[in-house]
Coordinates of N, CA and C and ligand atoms in Angstrom, one line a residue:
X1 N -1.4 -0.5 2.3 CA -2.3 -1.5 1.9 C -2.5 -2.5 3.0
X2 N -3.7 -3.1 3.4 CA -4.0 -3.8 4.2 C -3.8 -5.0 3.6
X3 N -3.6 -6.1 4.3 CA -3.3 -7.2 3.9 C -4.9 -8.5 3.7
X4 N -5.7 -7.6 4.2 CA -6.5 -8.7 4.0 C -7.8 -8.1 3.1
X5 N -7.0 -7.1 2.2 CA -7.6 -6.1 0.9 C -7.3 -7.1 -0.3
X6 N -8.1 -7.8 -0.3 CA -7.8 -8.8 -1.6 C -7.6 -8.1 -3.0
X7 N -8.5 -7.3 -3.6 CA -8.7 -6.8 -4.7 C -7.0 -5.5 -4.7
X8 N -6.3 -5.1 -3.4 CA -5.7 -4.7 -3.4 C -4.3 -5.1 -3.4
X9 N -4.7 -6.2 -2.8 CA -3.3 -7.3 -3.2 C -2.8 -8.0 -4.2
X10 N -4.1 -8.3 -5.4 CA -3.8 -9.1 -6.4 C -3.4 -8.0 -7.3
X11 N -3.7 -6.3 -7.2 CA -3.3 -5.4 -7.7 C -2.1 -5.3 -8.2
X12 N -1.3 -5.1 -6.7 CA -0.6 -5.2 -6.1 C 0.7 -6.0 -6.8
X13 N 0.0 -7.2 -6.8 CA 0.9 -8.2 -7.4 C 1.4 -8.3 -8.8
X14 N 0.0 -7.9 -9.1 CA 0.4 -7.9 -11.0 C 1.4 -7.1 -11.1
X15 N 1.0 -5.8 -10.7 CA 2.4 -4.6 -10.9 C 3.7 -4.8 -10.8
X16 N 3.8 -5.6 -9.4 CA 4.9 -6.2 -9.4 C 5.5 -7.3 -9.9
X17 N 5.0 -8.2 -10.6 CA 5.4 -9.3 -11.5 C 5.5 -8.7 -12.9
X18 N 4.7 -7.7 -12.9 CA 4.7 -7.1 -14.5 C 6.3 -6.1 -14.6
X19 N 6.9 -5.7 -13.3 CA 7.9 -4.9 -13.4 C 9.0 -5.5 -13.4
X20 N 9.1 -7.0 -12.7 CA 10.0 -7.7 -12.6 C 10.3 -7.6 -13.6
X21 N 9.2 -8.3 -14.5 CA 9.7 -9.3 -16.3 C 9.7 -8.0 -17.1
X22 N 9.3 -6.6 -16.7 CA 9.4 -5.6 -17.7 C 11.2 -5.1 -17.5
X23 N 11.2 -5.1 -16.4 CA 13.3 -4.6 -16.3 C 14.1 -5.2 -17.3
X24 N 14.8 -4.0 -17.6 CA 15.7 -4.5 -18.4 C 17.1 -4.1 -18.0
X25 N 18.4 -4.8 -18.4 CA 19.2 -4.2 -18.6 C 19.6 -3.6 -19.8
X26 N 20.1 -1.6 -20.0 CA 20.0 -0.5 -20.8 C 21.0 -0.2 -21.1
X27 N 21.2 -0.4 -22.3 CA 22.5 0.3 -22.9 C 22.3 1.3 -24.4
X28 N 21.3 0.9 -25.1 CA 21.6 1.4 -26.7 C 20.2 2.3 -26.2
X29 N 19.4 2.2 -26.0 CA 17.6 2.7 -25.4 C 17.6 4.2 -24.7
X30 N 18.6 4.8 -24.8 CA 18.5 5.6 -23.6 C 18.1 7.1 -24.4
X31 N 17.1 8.3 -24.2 CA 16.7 9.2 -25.0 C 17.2 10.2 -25.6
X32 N 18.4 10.3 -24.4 CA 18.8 11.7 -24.3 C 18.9 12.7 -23.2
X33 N 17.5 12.0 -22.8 CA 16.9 13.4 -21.8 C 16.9 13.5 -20.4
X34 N 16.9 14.5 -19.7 CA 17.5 14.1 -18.4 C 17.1 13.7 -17.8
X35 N 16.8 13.3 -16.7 CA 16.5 12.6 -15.6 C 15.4 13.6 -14.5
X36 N 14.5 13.4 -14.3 CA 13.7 14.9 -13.7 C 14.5 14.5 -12.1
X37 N 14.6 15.8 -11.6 CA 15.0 15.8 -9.9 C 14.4 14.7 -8.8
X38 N 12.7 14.9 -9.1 CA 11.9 14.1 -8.7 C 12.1 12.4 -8.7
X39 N 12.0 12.1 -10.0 CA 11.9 10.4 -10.1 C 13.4 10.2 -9.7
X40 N 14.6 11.2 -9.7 CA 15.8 10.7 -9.4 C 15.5 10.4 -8.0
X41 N 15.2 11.2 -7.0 CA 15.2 11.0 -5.7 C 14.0 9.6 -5.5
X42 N 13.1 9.9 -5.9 CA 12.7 8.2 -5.7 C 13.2 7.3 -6.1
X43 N 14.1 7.5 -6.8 CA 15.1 6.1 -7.3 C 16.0 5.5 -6.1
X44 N 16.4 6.7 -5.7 CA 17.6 6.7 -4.5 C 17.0 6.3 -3.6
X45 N 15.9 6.9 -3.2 CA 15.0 6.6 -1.9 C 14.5 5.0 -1.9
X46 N 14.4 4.5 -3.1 CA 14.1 3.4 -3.3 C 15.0 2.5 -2.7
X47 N 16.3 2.7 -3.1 CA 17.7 2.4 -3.5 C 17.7 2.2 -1.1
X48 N 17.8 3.5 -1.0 CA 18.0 3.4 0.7 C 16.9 3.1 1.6
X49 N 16.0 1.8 0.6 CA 15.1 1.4 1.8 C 15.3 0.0 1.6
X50 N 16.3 -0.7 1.0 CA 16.5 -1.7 0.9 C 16.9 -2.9 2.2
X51 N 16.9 -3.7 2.3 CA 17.6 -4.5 3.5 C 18.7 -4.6 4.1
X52 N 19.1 -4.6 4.7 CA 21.0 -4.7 5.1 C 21.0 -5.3 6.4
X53 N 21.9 -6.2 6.8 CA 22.8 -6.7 7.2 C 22.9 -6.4 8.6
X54 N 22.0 -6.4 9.6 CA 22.4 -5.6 11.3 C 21.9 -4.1 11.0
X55 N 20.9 -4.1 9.7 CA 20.2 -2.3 9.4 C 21.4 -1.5 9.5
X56 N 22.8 -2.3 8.8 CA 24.1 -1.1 9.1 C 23.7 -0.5 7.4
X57 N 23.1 -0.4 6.1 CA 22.7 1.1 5.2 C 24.2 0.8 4.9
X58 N 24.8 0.1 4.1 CA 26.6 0.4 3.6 C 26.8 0.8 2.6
X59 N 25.9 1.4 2.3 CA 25.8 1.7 0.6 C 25.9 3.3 0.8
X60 N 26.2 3.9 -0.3 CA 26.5 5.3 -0.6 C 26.3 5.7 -2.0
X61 N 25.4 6.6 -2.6 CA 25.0 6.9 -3.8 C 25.7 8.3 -4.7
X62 N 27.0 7.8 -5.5 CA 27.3 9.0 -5.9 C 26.3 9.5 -7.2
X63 N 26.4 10.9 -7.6 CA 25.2 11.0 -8.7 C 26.7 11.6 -9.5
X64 N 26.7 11.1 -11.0 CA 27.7 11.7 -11.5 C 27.2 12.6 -13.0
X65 N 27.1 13.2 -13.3 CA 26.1 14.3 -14.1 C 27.2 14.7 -15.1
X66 N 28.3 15.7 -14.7 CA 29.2 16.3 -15.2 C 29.6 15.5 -16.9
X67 N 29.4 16.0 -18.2 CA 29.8 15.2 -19.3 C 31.0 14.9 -19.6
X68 N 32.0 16.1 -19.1 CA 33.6 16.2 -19.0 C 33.6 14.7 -18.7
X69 N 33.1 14.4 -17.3 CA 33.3 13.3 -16.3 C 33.1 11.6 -16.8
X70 N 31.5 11.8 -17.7 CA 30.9 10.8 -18.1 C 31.6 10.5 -19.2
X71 N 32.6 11.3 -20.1 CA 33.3 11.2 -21.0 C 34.2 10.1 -20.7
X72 N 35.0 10.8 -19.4 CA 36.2 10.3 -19.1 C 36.0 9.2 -18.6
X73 N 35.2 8.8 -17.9 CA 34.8 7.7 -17.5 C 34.5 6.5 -18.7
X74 N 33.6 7.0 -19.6 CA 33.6 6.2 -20.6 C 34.6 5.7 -21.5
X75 N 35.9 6.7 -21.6 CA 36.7 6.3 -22.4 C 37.8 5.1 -21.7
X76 N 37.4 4.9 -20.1 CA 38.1 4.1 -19.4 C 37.5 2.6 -19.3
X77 N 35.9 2.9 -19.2 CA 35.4 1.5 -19.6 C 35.5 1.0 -21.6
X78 N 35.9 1.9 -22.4 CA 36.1 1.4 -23.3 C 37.5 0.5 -23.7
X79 N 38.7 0.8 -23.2 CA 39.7 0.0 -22.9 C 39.6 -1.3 -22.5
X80 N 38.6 -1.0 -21.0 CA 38.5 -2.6 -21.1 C 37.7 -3.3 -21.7
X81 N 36.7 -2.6 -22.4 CA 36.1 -3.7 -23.3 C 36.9 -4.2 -24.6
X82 N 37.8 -3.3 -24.9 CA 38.7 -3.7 -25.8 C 39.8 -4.6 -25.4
X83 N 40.0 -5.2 -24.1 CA 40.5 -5.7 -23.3 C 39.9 -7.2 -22.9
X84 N 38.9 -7.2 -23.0 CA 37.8 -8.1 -23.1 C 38.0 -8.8 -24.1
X85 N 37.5 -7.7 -25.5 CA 37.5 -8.3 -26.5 C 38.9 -9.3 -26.8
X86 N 39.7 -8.9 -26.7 CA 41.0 -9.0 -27.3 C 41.6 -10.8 -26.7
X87 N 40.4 -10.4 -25.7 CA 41.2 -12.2 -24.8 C 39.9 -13.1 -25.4
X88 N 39.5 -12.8 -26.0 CA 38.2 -13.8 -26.6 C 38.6 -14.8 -28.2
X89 N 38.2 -16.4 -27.8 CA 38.5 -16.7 -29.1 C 37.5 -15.7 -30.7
X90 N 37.7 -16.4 -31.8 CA 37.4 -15.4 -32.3 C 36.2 -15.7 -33.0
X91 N 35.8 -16.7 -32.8 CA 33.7 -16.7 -33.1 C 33.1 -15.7 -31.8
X92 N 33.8 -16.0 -30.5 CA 33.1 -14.9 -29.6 C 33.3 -13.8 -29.7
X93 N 34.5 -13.6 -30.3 CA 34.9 -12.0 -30.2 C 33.6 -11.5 -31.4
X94 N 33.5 -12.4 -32.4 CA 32.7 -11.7 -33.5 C 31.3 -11.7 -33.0
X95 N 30.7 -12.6 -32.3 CA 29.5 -12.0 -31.4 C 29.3 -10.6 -30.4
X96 N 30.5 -10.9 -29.7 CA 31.1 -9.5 -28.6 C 30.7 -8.5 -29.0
X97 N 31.5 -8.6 -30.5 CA 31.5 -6.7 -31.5 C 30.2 -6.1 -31.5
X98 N 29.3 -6.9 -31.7 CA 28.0 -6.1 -32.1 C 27.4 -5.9 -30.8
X99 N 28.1 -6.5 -29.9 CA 27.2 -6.3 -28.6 C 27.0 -4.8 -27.8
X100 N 26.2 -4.2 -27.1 CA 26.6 -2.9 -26.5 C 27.2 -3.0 -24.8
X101 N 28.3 -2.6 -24.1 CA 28.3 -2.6 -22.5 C 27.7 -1.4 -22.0
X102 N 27.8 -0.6 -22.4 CA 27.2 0.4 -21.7 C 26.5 1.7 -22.3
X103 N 25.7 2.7 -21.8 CA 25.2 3.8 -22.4 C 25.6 4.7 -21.4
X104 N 27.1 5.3 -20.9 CA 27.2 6.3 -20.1 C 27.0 7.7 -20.4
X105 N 27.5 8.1 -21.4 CA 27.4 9.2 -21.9 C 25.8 9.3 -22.3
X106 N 24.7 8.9 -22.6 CA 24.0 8.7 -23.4 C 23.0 9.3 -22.3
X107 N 23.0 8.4 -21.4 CA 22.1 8.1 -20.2 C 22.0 9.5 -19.7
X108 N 23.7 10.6 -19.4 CA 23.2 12.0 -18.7 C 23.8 11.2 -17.3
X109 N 23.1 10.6 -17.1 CA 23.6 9.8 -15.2 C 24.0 8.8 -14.9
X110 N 25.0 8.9 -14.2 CA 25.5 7.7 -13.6 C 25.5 7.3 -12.0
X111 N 25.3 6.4 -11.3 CA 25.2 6.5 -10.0 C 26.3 5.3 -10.1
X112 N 27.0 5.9 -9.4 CA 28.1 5.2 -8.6 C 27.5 4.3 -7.2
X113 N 27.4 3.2 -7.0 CA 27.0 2.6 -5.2 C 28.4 2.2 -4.7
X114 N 28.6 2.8 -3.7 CA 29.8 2.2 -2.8 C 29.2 1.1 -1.8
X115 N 30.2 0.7 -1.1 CA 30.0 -0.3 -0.1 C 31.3 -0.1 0.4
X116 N 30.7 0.3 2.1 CA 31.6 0.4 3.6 C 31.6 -1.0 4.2
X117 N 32.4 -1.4 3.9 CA 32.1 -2.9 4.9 C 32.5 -2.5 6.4
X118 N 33.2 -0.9 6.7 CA 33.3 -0.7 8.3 C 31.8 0.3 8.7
X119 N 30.9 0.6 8.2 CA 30.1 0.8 8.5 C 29.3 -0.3 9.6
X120 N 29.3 0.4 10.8 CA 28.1 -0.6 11.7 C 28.8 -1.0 12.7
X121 N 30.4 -0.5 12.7 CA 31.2 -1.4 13.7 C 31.6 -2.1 13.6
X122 N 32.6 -3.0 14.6 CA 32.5 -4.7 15.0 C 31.7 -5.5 15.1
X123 N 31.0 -5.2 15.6 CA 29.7 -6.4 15.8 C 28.5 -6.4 15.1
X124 N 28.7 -6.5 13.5 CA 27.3 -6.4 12.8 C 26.7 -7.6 13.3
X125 N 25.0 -7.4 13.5 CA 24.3 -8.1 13.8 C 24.0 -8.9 12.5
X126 N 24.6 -10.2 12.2 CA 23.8 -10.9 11.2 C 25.5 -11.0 10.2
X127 N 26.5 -10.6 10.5 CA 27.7 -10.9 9.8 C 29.0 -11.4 9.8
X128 N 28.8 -11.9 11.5 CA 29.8 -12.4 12.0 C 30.6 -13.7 11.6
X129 N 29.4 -14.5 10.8 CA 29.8 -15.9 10.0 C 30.2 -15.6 8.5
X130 N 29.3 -14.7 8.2 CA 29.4 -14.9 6.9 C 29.4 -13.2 6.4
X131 N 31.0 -12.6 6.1 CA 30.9 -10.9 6.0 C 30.7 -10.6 4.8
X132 N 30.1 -11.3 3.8 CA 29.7 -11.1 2.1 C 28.0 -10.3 2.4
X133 N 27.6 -10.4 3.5 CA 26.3 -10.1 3.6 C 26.0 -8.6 4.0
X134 N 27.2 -8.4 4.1 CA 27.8 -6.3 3.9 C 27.1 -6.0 2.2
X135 N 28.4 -6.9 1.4 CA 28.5 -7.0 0.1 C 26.4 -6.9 -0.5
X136 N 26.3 -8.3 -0.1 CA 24.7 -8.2 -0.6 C 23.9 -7.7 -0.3
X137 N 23.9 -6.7 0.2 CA 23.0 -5.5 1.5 C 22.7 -4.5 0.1
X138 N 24.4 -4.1 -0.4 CA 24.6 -3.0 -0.8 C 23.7 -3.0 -2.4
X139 N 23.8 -4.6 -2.7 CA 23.5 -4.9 -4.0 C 22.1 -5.2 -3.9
X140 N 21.6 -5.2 -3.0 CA 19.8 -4.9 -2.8 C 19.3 -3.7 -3.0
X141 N 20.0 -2.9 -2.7 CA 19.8 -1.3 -2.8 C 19.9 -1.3 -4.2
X142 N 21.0 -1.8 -5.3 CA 20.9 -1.4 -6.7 C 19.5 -2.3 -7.1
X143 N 19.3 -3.3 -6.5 CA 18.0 -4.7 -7.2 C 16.9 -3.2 -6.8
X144 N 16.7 -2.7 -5.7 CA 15.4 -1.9 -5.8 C 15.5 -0.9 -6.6
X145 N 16.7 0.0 -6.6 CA 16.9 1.3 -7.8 C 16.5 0.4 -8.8
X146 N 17.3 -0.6 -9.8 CA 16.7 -0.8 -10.8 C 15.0 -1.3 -11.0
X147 N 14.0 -1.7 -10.3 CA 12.5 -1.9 -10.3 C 12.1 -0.3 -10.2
X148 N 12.8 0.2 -9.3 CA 11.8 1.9 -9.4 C 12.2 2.8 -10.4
X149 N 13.5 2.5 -11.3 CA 13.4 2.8 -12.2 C 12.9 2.6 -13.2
X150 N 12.4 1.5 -13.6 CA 11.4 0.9 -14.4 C 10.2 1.1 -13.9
X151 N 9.7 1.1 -13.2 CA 8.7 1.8 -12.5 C 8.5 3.2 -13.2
X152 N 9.2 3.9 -13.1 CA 9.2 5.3 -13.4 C 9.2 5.2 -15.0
X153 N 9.3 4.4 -15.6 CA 10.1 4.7 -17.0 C 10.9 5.0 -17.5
X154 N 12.1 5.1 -16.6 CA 13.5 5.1 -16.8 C 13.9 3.5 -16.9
X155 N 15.2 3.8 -17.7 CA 15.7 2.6 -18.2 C 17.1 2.7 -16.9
X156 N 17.7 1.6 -16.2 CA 19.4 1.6 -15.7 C 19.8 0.4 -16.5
X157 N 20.9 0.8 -16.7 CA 22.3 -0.6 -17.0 C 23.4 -0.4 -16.1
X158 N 24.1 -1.2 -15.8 CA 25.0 -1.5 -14.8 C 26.0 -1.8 -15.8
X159 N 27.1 -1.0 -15.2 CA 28.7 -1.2 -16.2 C 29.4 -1.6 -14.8
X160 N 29.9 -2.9 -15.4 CA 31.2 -3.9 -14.6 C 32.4 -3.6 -15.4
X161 N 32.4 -3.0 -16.5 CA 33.7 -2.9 -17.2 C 34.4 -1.8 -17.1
X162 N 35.3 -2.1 -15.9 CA 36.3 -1.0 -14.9 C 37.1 -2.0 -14.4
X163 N 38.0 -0.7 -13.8 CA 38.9 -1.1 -13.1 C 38.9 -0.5 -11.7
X164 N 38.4 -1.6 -10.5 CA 37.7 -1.1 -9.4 C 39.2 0.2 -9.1
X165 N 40.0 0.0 -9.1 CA 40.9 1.4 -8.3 C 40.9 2.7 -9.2
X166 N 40.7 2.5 -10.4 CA 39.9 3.8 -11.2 C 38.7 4.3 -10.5
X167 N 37.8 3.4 -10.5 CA 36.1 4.0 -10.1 C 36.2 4.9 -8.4
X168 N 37.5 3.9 -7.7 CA 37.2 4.3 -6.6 C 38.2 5.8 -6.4
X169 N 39.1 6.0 -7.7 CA 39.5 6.7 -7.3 C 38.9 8.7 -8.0
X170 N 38.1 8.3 -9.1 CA 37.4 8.4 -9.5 C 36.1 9.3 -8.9
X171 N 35.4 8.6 -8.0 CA 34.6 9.3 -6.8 C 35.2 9.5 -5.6
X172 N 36.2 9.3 -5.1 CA 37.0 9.7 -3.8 C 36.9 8.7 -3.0
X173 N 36.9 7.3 -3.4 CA 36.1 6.4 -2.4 C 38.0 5.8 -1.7
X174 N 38.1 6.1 -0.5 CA 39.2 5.3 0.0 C 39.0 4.4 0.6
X175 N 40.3 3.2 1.3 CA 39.8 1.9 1.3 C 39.3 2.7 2.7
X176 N 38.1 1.5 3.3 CA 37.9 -0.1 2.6 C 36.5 0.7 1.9
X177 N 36.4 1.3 1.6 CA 34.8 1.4 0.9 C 35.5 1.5 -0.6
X178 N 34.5 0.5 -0.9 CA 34.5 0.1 -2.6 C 33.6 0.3 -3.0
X179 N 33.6 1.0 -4.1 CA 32.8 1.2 -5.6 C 32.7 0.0 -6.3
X180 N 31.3 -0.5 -6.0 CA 30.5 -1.8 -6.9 C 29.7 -2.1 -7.6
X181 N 29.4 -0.4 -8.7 CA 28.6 -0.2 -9.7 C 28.6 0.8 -10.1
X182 N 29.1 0.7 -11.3 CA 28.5 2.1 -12.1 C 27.0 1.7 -13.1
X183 N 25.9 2.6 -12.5 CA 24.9 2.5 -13.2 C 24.1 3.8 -13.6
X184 N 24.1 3.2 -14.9 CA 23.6 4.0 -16.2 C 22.2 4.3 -15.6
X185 N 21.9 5.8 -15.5 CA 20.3 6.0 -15.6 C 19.8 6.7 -16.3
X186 N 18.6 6.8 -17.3 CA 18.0 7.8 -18.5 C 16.7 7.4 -18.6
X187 N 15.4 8.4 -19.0 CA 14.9 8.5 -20.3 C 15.0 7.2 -21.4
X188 N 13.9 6.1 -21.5 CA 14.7 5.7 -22.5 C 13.5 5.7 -23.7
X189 N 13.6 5.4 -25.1 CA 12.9 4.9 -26.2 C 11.7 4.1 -25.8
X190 N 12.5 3.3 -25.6 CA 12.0 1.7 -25.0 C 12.4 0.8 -24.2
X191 N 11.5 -0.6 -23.8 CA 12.4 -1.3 -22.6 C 12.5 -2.4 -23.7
X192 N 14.0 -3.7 -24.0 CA 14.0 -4.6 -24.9 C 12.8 -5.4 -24.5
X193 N 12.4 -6.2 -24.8 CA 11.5 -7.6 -24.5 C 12.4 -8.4 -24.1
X194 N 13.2 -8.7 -24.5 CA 14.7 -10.1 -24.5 C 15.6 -9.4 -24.4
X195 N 16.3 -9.8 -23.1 CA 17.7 -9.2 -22.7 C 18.7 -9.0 -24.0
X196 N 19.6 -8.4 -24.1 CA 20.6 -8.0 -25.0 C 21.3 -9.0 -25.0
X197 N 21.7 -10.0 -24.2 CA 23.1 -11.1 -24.7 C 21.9 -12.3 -25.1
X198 N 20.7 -12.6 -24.5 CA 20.1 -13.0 -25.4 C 19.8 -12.9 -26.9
X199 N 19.7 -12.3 -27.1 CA 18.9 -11.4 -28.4 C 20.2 -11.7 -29.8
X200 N 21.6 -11.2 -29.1 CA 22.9 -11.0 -29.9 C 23.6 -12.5 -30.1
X201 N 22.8 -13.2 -29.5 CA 23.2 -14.6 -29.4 C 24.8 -15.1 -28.1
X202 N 25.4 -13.9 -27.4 CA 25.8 -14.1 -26.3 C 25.5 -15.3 -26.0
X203 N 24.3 -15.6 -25.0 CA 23.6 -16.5 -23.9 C 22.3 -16.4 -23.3
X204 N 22.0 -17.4 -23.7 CA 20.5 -17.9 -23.5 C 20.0 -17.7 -22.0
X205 N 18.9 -17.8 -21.3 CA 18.6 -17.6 -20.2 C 18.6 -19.2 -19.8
X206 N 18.5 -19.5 -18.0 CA 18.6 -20.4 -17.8 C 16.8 -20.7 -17.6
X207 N 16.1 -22.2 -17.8 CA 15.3 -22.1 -17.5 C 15.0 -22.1 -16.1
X208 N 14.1 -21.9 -15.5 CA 13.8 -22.0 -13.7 C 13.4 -23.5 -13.4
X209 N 13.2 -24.2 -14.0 CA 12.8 -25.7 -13.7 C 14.3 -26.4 -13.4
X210 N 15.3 -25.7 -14.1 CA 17.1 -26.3 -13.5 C 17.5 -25.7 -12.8
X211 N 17.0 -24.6 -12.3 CA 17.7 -23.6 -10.9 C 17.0 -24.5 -9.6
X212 N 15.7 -24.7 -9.6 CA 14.9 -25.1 -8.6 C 15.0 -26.8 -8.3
X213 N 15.7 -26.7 -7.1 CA 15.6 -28.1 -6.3 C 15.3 -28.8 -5.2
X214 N 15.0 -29.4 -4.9 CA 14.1 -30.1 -3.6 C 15.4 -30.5 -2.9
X215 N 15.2 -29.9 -1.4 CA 16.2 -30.6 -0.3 C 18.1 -30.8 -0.7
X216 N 18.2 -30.8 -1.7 CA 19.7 -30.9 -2.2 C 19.5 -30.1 -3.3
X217 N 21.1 -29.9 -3.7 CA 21.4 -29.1 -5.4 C 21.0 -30.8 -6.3
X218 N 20.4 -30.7 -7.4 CA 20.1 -31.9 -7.9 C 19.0 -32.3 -7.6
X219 N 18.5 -32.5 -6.3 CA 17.3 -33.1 -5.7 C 15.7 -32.7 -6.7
X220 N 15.1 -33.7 -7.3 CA 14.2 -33.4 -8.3 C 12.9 -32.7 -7.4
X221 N 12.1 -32.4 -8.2 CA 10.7 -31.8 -7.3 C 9.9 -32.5 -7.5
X222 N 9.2 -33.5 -7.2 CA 7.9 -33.5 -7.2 C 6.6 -33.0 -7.8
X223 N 6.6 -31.5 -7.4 CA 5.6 -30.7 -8.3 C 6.5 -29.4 -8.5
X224 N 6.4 -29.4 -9.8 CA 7.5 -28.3 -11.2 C 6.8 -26.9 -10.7
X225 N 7.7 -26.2 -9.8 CA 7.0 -24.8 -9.5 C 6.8 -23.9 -11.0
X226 N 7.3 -24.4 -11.8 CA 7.2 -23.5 -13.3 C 5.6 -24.2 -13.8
X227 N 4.9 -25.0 -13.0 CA 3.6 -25.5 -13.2 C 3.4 -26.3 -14.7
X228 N 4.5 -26.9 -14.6 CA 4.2 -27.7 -15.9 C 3.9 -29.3 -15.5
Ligands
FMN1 C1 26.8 -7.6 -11.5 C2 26.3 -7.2 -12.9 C3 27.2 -6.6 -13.8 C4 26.9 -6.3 -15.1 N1 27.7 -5.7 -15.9 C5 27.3 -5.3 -17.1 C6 28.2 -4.6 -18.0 O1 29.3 -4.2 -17.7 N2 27.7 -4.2 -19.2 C7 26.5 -4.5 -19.6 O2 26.1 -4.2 -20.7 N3 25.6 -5.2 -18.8 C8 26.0 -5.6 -17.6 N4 25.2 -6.3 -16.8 C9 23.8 -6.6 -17.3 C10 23.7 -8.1 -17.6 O3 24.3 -8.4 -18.9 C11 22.1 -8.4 -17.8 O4 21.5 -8.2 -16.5 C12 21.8 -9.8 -18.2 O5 22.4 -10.0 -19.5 C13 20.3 -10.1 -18.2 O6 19.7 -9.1 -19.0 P1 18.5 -8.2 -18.3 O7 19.1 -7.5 -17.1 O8 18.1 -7.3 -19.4 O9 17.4 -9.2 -17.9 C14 25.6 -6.6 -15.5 C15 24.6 -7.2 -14.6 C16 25.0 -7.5 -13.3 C17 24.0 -8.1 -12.3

């Protein structure tokens, strides 16, 4: 697209603002059905054109398919949600219950993303101050998988409820490469409108007029980029 294609940029844009606010995170939505070969590999490809860190790519995409697998896996993240639950006072825990963490088994796929933080050498360009920027490289690759999967019409959810030396040992990952997502991919029904912890009464969203500040944390604006 050329950049000075007006009619192709405001196109452009909608799609993209429309995909943002359409993503969801997927847990109860998922069809059944598999995943076609095709839109998997644009997911991934999506996934590996992301930004990194000195262009060191630290990321690694397991695809985990097998139901034996997705079983076992699942019955590991169910522990800790029961684990979860169990350290919660008990108005949260009774919100918690109805809540969903994940759709592994449901979804058919799981992608595993690892992160090499020795990928690239000693001398990453761009991480010599600050070596978390390995870390955020890897988690750009999942921010793009999840838009091209919505894109596609596939639903992802991301399960945090593990135990990182399970997952890593799990896909074969030895140190230092860490396993820093299991995410759910499927087929789904539908995409929610309102996030899940929203919705179940969890937690509210924050608005963007208290995230956004002028020159300091606190510092008011002037003119309200939420245009009010
Ligand atoms: C790092 C990370 C870990 C997450 N872990 C889980 C999880 O274990 N289970 C789950 O159901 N959702 C998980 N989520 C999804 C969030 O709950 C969800 O993004 C948030 O509630 C906002 O909803 P939305 O993604 O539908 O906008 C995770 C999201 C992120 C970014």
């Amino acid at each position: 697209m050329s950049h000075s294609d007006e009619g192709a940029r405001s196109a452009a844009r909608r799609v993209l603002y429309d995909l943002v606010a359409a993503r969801r995170d997927v847990r109860a939505e998922f069809s059944g059905e598999p995943v076609g070969a095709d839109a998997l590999h644009r997911v991934l490809a999506a996934g590996h054109a992301a930004p990194s860190v000195g262009n060191t790519m630290p990321w690694d995409f397991v695809v985990v398919r097998d139901p034996a697998r997705l079983r076992a896996f699942a019955e590991h993240v169910a522990g800790c949600r029961a684990d979860f639950a169990a350290a919660l006072p008990p108005e949260r825990a009774e919100t918690f219950r109805t809540i969903r963490v994940e759709g592994i088994r449901e979804s058919g796929t799981g992608i595993v993303v690892t992160y090499d933080p020795a990928r690239g050498g000693r001398h990453v360009l761009g991480r010599r101050t600050v070596d978390d920027t390995g870390l955020f490289s890897a988690v750009l690759a999942i921010q793009n998988m999840w838009l091209a999967a919505t894109a596609e019409g596939l639903g992802m959810g991301w399960v945090s409820f593990y135990e990182e030396e399970f997952l890593a040992r799990f896909v074969g990952a030895a140190p230092p490469v860490r396993p820093i997502a299991w995410l759910c991919l499927g087929p789904v029904t539908a995409l929610q409108e309102v996030p899940d912890l929203v919705r179940h009464g969890w937690r509210e969203r924050r608005p963007l007029a208290d995230a956004v500040h002028a020159e300091v944390l606190g510092g008011e604006l002037e003119q309200d980029p939420a245009g009010r």
